[in-house]
mmCIF file of C-alpha atoms in Angstrom:
data_model
loop_
_atom_site.group_PDB
_atom_site.id
_atom_site.type_symbol
_atom_site.label_atom_id
_atom_site.label_comp_id
_atom_site.label_asym_id
_atom_site.label_seq_id
_atom_site.Cartn_x
_atom_site.Cartn_y
_atom_site.Cartn_z
ATOM 1 C CA MET N 1 -0.112 0.079 0.225
ATOM 2 C CA LYS N 2 2.262 2.409 0.969
ATOM 3 C CA LEU N 3 4.339 1.718 -2.757
ATOM 4 C CA VAL N 4 1.121 2.264 -4.298
ATOM 5 C CA ALA N 5 0.846 5.816 -2.185
ATOM 6 C CA ILE N 6 3.702 6.663 -3.682
ATOM 7 C CA ILE N 7 3.384 6.061 -7.168
ATOM 8 C CA PHE N 8 0.720 8.082 -6.563
ATOM 9 C CA LEU N 9 2.501 10.894 -4.831
ATOM 10 C CA VAL N 10 4.656 11.300 -7.877
ATOM 11 C CA TYR N 11 2.365 11.073 -10.684
ATOM 12 C CA PHE N 12 0.109 13.659 -8.944
ATOM 13 C CA SER N 13 3.499 15.577 -8.702
ATOM 14 C CA ILE N 14 4.384 14.932 -12.401
ATOM 15 C CA SER N 15 0.834 15.726 -13.625
ATOM 16 C CA ALA N 16 1.369 19.478 -11.932
ATOM 17 C CA ASP N 17 4.228 20.528 -13.400
ATOM 18 C CA ALA N 18 3.025 19.141 -16.670
ATOM 19 C CA GLY N 19 1.205 22.150 -16.695
ATOM 20 C CA LYS N 20 3.884 24.377 -16.117
ATOM 21 C CA GLY N 21 5.146 22.962 -19.903
ATOM 22 C CA GLY N 22 8.615 23.266 -21.599
ATOM 23 C CA SER N 23 11.835 21.629 -19.643
ATOM 24 C CA LYS N 24 10.973 22.537 -16.394
ATOM 25 C CA PHE N 25 8.449 19.357 -17.170
ATOM 26 C CA CYS N 26 10.875 17.262 -18.238
ATOM 27 C CA LYS N 27 13.258 17.815 -15.679
ATOM 28 C CA SER N 28 10.927 18.063 -12.586
ATOM 29 C CA ALA N 29 9.716 14.557 -13.993
ATOM 30 C CA ASP N 30 13.119 13.013 -13.911
ATOM 31 C CA MET N 31 13.949 14.368 -10.076
ATOM 32 C CA LYS N 32 10.756 12.464 -9.390
ATOM 33 C CA LEU N 33 11.651 9.122 -10.378
ATOM 34 C CA ASP N 34 14.735 8.657 -9.318
ATOM 35 C CA GLU N 35 13.264 9.677 -5.502
ATOM 36 C CA LEU N 36 11.206 6.613 -6.585
ATOM 37 C CA LYS N 37 13.623 4.856 -7.732
ATOM 38 C CA ASP N 38 15.934 5.489 -4.605
ATOM 39 C CA MET N 39 12.846 4.578 -2.270
ATOM 40 C CA ILE N 40 12.085 1.121 -3.808
ATOM 41 C CA GLU N 41 15.804 0.099 -4.019
ATOM 42 C CA ASP N 42 15.533 0.958 -0.381
ATOM 43 C CA LYS N 43 12.850 -0.993 0.408
ATOM 44 C CA GLU N 44 13.902 -3.966 2.956
ATOM 45 C CA CYS N 45 12.698 -7.546 1.279
ATOM 46 C CA PRO N 46 11.860 -10.124 4.263
ATOM 47 C CA SER N 47 14.322 -13.057 3.995
ATOM 48 C CA PRO N 48 13.285 -16.144 2.606
ATOM 49 C CA VAL N 49 11.661 -18.595 5.009
ATOM 50 C CA VAL N 50 14.184 -21.921 4.842
ATOM 51 C CA PRO N 51 12.214 -24.770 6.051
ATOM 52 C CA PRO N 52 14.094 -26.993 8.899
ATOM 53 C CA GLU N 53 16.170 -29.953 8.434
ATOM 54 C CA PRO N 54 14.311 -33.169 8.661
ATOM 55 C CA LEU N 55 15.347 -34.830 12.054
ATOM 56 C CA MET N 56 16.315 -38.242 11.538
ATOM 57 C CA SER N 57 17.067 -39.406 14.622
ATOM 58 C CA CYS N 58 17.165 -39.229 18.473
ATOM 59 C CA LYS N 59 20.447 -37.332 18.332
ATOM 60 C CA GLU N 60 19.564 -34.745 15.559
ATOM 61 C CA ILE N 61 16.262 -33.589 17.987
ATOM 62 C CA TYR N 62 19.020 -33.922 21.172
ATOM 63 C CA ASP N 63 21.444 -31.662 19.667
ATOM 64 C CA ALA N 64 18.800 -29.343 17.256
ATOM 65 C CA THR N 65 16.465 -29.026 20.204
ATOM 66 C CA GLY N 66 18.337 -29.532 23.769
ATOM 67 C CA SER N 67 15.384 -31.401 25.194
ATOM 68 C CA LYS N 68 16.090 -33.976 27.847
ATOM 69 C CA GLU N 69 12.858 -35.320 28.497
ATOM 70 C CA ASN N 70 12.664 -39.397 27.925
ATOM 71 C CA LYS N 71 9.191 -39.613 25.657
ATOM 72 C CA ALA N 72 8.400 -40.824 21.818
ATOM 73 C CA TYR N 73 9.428 -37.630 19.544
ATOM 74 C CA MET N 74 8.771 -37.854 15.812
ATOM 75 C CA VAL N 75 11.630 -39.116 13.653
ATOM 76 C CA ASP N 76 12.045 -38.496 9.725
ATOM 77 C CA LEU N 77 12.898 -41.798 8.381
ATOM 78 C CA ASN N 78 14.542 -40.755 5.305
ATOM 79 C CA GLY N 79 12.187 -37.756 4.828
ATOM 80 C CA CYS N 80 9.308 -39.703 3.555
ATOM 81 C CA ARG N 81 7.761 -41.053 6.993
ATOM 82 C CA LYS N 82 7.634 -39.356 10.609
ATOM 83 C CA LEU N 83 7.394 -42.112 13.157
ATOM 84 C CA PRO N 84 6.485 -41.570 16.882
ATOM 85 C CA VAL N 85 9.626 -42.993 17.942
ATOM 86 C CA TYR N 86 10.742 -43.404 21.972
ATOM 87 C CA CYS N 87 13.926 -41.252 22.377
ATOM 88 C CA ASN N 88 16.221 -41.697 26.043
ATOM 89 C CA MET N 89 17.579 -38.187 26.100
ATOM 90 C CA ASP N 90 19.315 -37.709 29.388
ATOM 91 C CA GLY N 91 20.460 -41.912 29.895
ATOM 92 C CA ALA N 92 18.714 -42.656 32.998
ATOM 93 C CA GLY N 93 17.987 -46.267 33.303
ATOM 94 C CA LEU N 94 20.773 -46.978 30.375
ATOM 95 C CA GLY N 95 23.773 -47.386 32.901
ATOM 96 C CA ASP N 96 26.942 -46.577 31.528
ATOM 97 C CA CYS N 97 25.052 -46.039 27.900
ATOM 98 C CA GLY N 98 25.035 -41.784 29.240
ATOM 99 C CA GLY N 99 22.802 -39.389 27.411
ATOM 100 C CA GLY N 100 23.058 -37.574 24.343
ATOM 101 C CA GLY N 101 19.664 -38.681 22.631
ATOM 102 C CA TRP N 102 19.162 -42.534 21.607
ATOM 103 C CA THR N 103 17.314 -43.835 19.793
ATOM 104 C CA LEU N 104 14.915 -47.121 20.090
ATOM 105 C CA VAL N 105 15.179 -50.126 17.651
ATOM 106 C CA MET N 106 13.923 -53.059 19.229
ATOM 107 C CA LYS N 107 12.906 -54.417 22.356
ATOM 108 C CA ILE N 108 12.845 -58.594 23.000
ATOM 109 C CA ASN N 109 11.123 -61.003 25.050
ATOM 110 C CA GLY N 110 13.605 -63.752 25.578
ATOM 111 C CA ALA N 111 10.720 -66.008 26.562
ATOM 112 C CA LYS N 112 9.229 -65.205 23.037
ATOM 113 C CA GLN N 113 10.038 -66.523 19.687
ATOM 114 C CA THR N 114 9.196 -63.611 17.679
ATOM 115 C CA PHE N 115 13.112 -62.621 17.378
ATOM 116 C CA LYS N 116 14.730 -65.686 17.646
ATOM 117 C CA TYR N 117 17.526 -66.370 15.578
ATOM 118 C CA ASP N 118 16.357 -67.731 12.758
ATOM 119 C CA SER N 119 12.976 -65.062 12.406
ATOM 120 C CA SER N 120 12.474 -63.542 9.220
ATOM 121 C CA PHE N 121 12.582 -60.344 11.478
ATOM 122 C CA TRP N 122 16.379 -59.625 11.794
ATOM 123 C CA THR N 123 16.388 -59.705 7.748
ATOM 124 C CA ASN N 124 13.626 -58.015 7.016
ATOM 125 C CA ARG N 125 12.589 -54.156 6.181
ATOM 126 C CA ARG N 126 9.262 -55.127 7.839
ATOM 127 C CA GLU N 127 8.264 -53.525 11.254
ATOM 128 C CA TYR N 128 6.543 -55.478 14.429
ATOM 129 C CA GLY N 129 4.714 -53.461 17.517
ATOM 130 C CA LEU N 130 5.089 -49.857 16.523
ATOM 131 C CA PRO N 131 2.520 -48.720 18.926
ATOM 132 C CA GLU N 132 5.194 -50.464 21.816
ATOM 133 C CA GLY N 133 7.715 -48.685 20.342
ATOM 134 C CA GLU N 134 6.374 -45.388 21.669
ATOM 135 C CA SER N 135 7.037 -46.520 25.094
ATOM 136 C CA GLY N 136 10.561 -47.143 27.227
ATOM 137 C CA LEU N 137 12.436 -50.175 29.199
ATOM 138 C CA ASP N 138 8.794 -52.146 29.666
ATOM 139 C CA ASP N 139 7.998 -55.594 28.939
ATOM 140 C CA GLN N 140 6.435 -55.303 25.412
ATOM 141 C CA GLU N 141 8.289 -55.961 22.262
ATOM 142 C CA THR N 142 8.658 -54.020 18.685
ATOM 143 C CA LYS N 143 10.922 -53.916 16.134
ATOM 144 C CA LEU N 144 10.586 -50.322 14.436
ATOM 145 C CA PRO N 145 11.481 -49.136 10.846
ATOM 146 C CA THR N 146 14.824 -47.619 12.777
ATOM 147 C CA TYR N 147 16.224 -50.998 12.002
ATOM 148 C CA TRP N 148 16.763 -50.418 8.488
ATOM 149 C CA ASN N 149 16.628 -46.555 8.667
ATOM 150 C CA THR N 150 19.043 -44.889 11.216
ATOM 151 C CA PRO N 151 22.473 -44.745 11.273
ATOM 152 C CA PHE N 152 24.666 -44.808 13.916
ATOM 153 C CA THR N 153 28.449 -44.942 15.446
ATOM 154 C CA LYS N 154 27.127 -46.375 19.172
ATOM 155 C CA ILE N 155 24.809 -49.314 19.948
ATOM 156 C CA CYS N 156 23.208 -49.357 23.424
ATOM 157 C CA LEU N 157 22.537 -52.837 24.219
ATOM 158 C CA GLY N 158 20.747 -53.653 27.616
ATOM 159 C CA MET N 159 18.927 -56.663 29.338
ATOM 160 C CA LYS N 160 16.384 -56.725 31.787
ATOM 161 C CA VAL N 161 16.333 -59.700 34.424
ATOM 162 C CA GLY N 162 13.558 -59.286 36.793
ATOM 163 C CA GLU N 163 13.618 -56.021 38.425
ATOM 164 C CA VAL N 164 17.335 -55.831 37.524
ATOM 165 C CA THR N 165 18.350 -53.732 34.358
ATOM 166 C CA LYS N 166 21.926 -53.884 32.897
ATOM 167 C CA PHE N 167 23.546 -51.864 30.062
ATOM 168 C CA PHE N 168 26.862 -50.991 28.766
ATOM 169 C CA VAL N 169 28.224 -49.035 25.262
ATOM 170 C CA LEU N 170 29.199 -50.794 21.729
ATOM 171 C CA ASN N 171 31.424 -48.739 19.369
ATOM 172 C CA GLN N 172 30.196 -49.579 16.083
ATOM 173 C CA LYS N 173 29.847 -47.785 12.697
ATOM 174 C CA ALA N 174 26.816 -48.424 10.633
ATOM 175 C CA SER N 175 24.362 -47.304 7.892
ATOM 176 C CA SER N 176 22.054 -49.056 10.455
ATOM 177 C CA LEU N 177 21.257 -52.630 12.450
ATOM 178 C CA TYR N 178 19.866 -54.118 9.263
ATOM 179 C CA ALA N 179 23.101 -53.396 7.372
ATOM 180 C CA LEU N 180 25.126 -55.437 9.834
ATOM 181 C CA ILE N 181 22.529 -58.377 10.310
ATOM 182 C CA ALA N 182 20.567 -59.047 7.220
ATOM 183 C CA ASP N 183 22.588 -60.740 4.668
ATOM 184 C CA GLY N 184 23.810 -63.358 7.249
ATOM 185 C CA ASN N 185 27.848 -62.504 7.795
ATOM 186 C CA TYR N 186 29.674 -62.681 10.924
ATOM 187 C CA ARG N 187 30.980 -59.449 11.901
ATOM 188 C CA LYS N 188 33.333 -59.988 14.859
ATOM 189 C CA THR N 189 33.206 -57.501 18.041
ATOM 190 C CA SER N 190 36.179 -57.052 20.230
ATOM 191 C CA LEU N 191 34.089 -56.201 24.198
ATOM 192 C CA GLY N 192 35.284 -59.619 26.198
ATOM 193 C CA ARG N 193 33.967 -61.905 27.643
ATOM 194 C CA ASP N 194 33.572 -60.188 30.805
ATOM 195 C CA GLU N 195 31.840 -57.003 29.720
ATOM 196 C CA TRP N 196 29.053 -59.186 27.754
ATOM 197 C CA LYS N 197 28.844 -60.941 31.205
ATOM 198 C CA LYS N 198 28.186 -57.996 33.019
ATOM 199 C CA LEU N 199 24.378 -57.925 31.262
ATOM 200 C CA ILE N 200 23.061 -60.355 33.670
ATOM 201 C CA THR N 201 24.306 -60.872 37.380
ATOM 202 C CA GLY N 202 25.602 -64.634 37.856
ATOM 203 C CA ALA N 203 25.724 -64.913 34.300
ATOM 204 C CA SER N 204 27.678 -68.187 32.321
ATOM 205 C CA LEU N 205 29.828 -69.165 29.696
ATOM 206 C CA GLN N 206 32.126 -71.471 28.680
ATOM 207 C CA ASN N 207 35.881 -70.522 28.440
ATOM 208 C CA ASN N 208 36.551 -71.528 25.062
ATOM 209 C CA CYS N 209 35.686 -70.260 22.090
ATOM 210 C CA GLN N 210 34.430 -66.683 22.509
ATOM 211 C CA LYS N 211 32.815 -65.946 19.406
ATOM 212 C CA GLU N 212 31.525 -62.319 19.548
ATOM 213 C CA GLY N 213 29.663 -59.868 17.434
ATOM 214 C CA PHE N 214 26.648 -60.532 15.021
ATOM 215 C CA ASN N 215 25.305 -63.145 13.211
ATOM 216 C CA VAL N 216 27.837 -65.668 15.737
ATOM 217 C CA LEU N 217 26.798 -68.690 14.582
ATOM 218 C CA SER N 218 28.744 -71.857 15.359
ATOM 219 C CA VAL N 219 30.141 -75.043 13.381
ATOM 220 C CA ASN N 220 26.678 -77.201 14.199
ATOM 221 C CA ALA N 221 23.661 -75.604 13.231
ATOM 222 C CA GLY N 222 22.263 -76.712 16.011
ATOM 223 C CA ALA N 223 24.375 -75.213 18.455
ATOM 224 C CA SER N 224 24.135 -72.062 20.858
ATOM 225 C CA ARG N 225 23.564 -68.755 18.666
ATOM 226 C CA ALA N 226 23.167 -65.014 18.294
ATOM 227 C CA ARG N 227 22.631 -62.416 16.212
ATOM 228 C CA ILE N 228 24.045 -60.079 18.979
ATOM 229 C CA GLY N 229 26.426 -61.365 21.585
ATOM 230 C CA ILE N 230 29.005 -64.009 22.782
ATOM 231 C CA VAL N 231 29.090 -67.837 22.568
ATOM 232 C CA GLY N 232 31.630 -70.390 24.547
ATOM 233 C CA ASN N 233 32.048 -73.607 24.382
ATOM 234 C CA ASN N 234 34.310 -76.319 26.711
ATOM 235 C CA GLU N 235 36.398 -77.324 23.804
ATOM 236 C CA ASN N 236 38.459 -75.150 22.391
ATOM 237 C CA ALA N 237 36.958 -74.702 19.029
ATOM 238 C CA CYS N 238 33.467 -72.764 18.310
ATOM 239 C CA THR N 239 32.023 -76.488 16.361
ATOM 240 C CA SER N 240 29.518 -77.300 19.048
ATOM 241 C CA SER N 241 28.970 -74.346 21.484
ATOM 242 C CA ASP N 242 26.734 -74.941 24.398
ATOM 243 C CA SER N 243 26.855 -71.516 26.071
ATOM 244 C CA ARG N 244 25.720 -67.951 25.016
ATOM 245 C CA ILE N 245 24.571 -64.524 25.794
ATOM 246 C CA GLY N 246 23.109 -62.706 23.686
ATOM 247 C CA PHE N 247 19.983 -60.730 21.381
ATOM 248 C CA GLY N 248 18.378 -62.849 19.058
ATOM 249 C CA THR N 249 19.425 -66.162 20.539
ATOM 250 C CA ALA N 250 18.946 -69.873 19.627
ATOM 251 C CA GLY N 251 19.889 -73.452 19.414
ATOM 252 C CA TYR N 252 21.413 -75.764 22.172
ATOM 253 C CA PRO N 253 20.991 -76.475 24.869
ATOM 254 C CA ASP N 254 17.566 -73.633 25.266
ATOM 255 C CA ASN N 255 16.188 -73.918 21.983
ATOM 256 C CA THR N 256 13.785 -71.289 23.665
ATOM 257 C CA ASN N 257 15.342 -68.693 24.182
ATOM 258 C CA SER N 258 15.741 -65.796 22.306
ATOM 259 C CA CYS N 259 17.474 -63.400 25.070
ATOM 260 C CA GLY N 260 19.342 -64.117 27.570
ATOM 261 C CA ASN N 261 21.737 -66.298 29.114
ATOM 262 C CA VAL N 262 22.208 -69.871 28.916
ATOM 263 C CA ALA N 263 24.777 -72.458 29.659
ATOM 264 C CA LYS N 264 25.579 -76.058 29.951
ATOM 265 C CA HIS N 265 28.919 -78.606 30.365
ATOM 266 C CA GLY N 266 30.965 -76.609 32.266
ATOM 267 C CA GLY N 267 30.423 -72.840 32.359
ATOM 268 C CA ASP N 268 32.454 -70.840 35.176
ATOM 269 C CA ASN N 269 29.130 -69.813 36.798
ATOM 270 C CA GLY N 270 27.466 -73.599 36.175
ATOM 271 C CA ASP N 271 24.786 -74.200 34.398
ATOM 272 C CA LYS N 272 22.152 -71.677 33.520
ATOM 273 C CA PHE N 273 18.951 -70.969 31.523
ATOM 274 C CA ILE N 274 18.082 -67.298 31.924
ATOM 275 C CA LYS N 275 15.053 -65.409 29.683
ATOM 276 C CA ALA N 276 15.681 -61.347 29.478
ATOM 277 C CA MET N 277 14.195 -58.314 28.295
ATOM 278 C CA GLY N 278 16.292 -57.321 25.898
ATOM 279 C CA TYR N 279 16.726 -53.712 24.317
ATOM 280 C CA ILE N 280 18.713 -51.868 21.236
ATOM 281 C CA PHE N 281 19.142 -48.740 20.942
ATOM 282 C CA VAL N 282 21.619 -46.881 19.132
ATOM 283 C CA GLN N 283 23.187 -43.267 18.265
#
């Protein structure tokens, strides 16, 4: 409206001068147009609106907002889908993992068969129990799209037995957990047996083999195995492992245990058959 008023005033002034004729009119018109040009050039234009960057993990939300409330946040999955995902921001309940924004990936009930070693959920991009992915350290199973969408440099692994929950951090960089597991290839870690045993009070492992990492298999098909974890044996080789601690487990001596600790034939803390509630977060 201001610009319209300015143009009207200039036009009115020029018209008034036109009645006086000659070069005086032309000079006056030039001056008025120059004034109008200066006023237009000096007019401030609003800054362009830049859309916010999509926040694709709990860490990105934490870094962008500083929020420390542990709850479900809307996470942008590859820019094409938004989903409420539970975020642990301040590290409460996560032990040595600390804070900084942890994105929930899976919750596994070791007494159920949903996520045992041979389940297709480890090798596909199919979600499970989305509403349960909005809550924290409870007993509800879930597999979120963060399994195949969320890159990370650290994994926070935890197990709950009774009322006791213990966690540790595994430094591992990947484009997603799916990228580490779905192809079935063994990928070694080097935490050591003592670190894995910290997940469960009184855990037991045999003293040999000590094969750990992702897609951990024994030579014998029916022996202990784990998608994430460690297996042990009473013999030097990993041919027929009889003990394990891990997530997504199966095999002798308890094929019904999908998360927790089992041990037989010489475990350092005796025979164990412990089914745990497992939690997997990434950052």
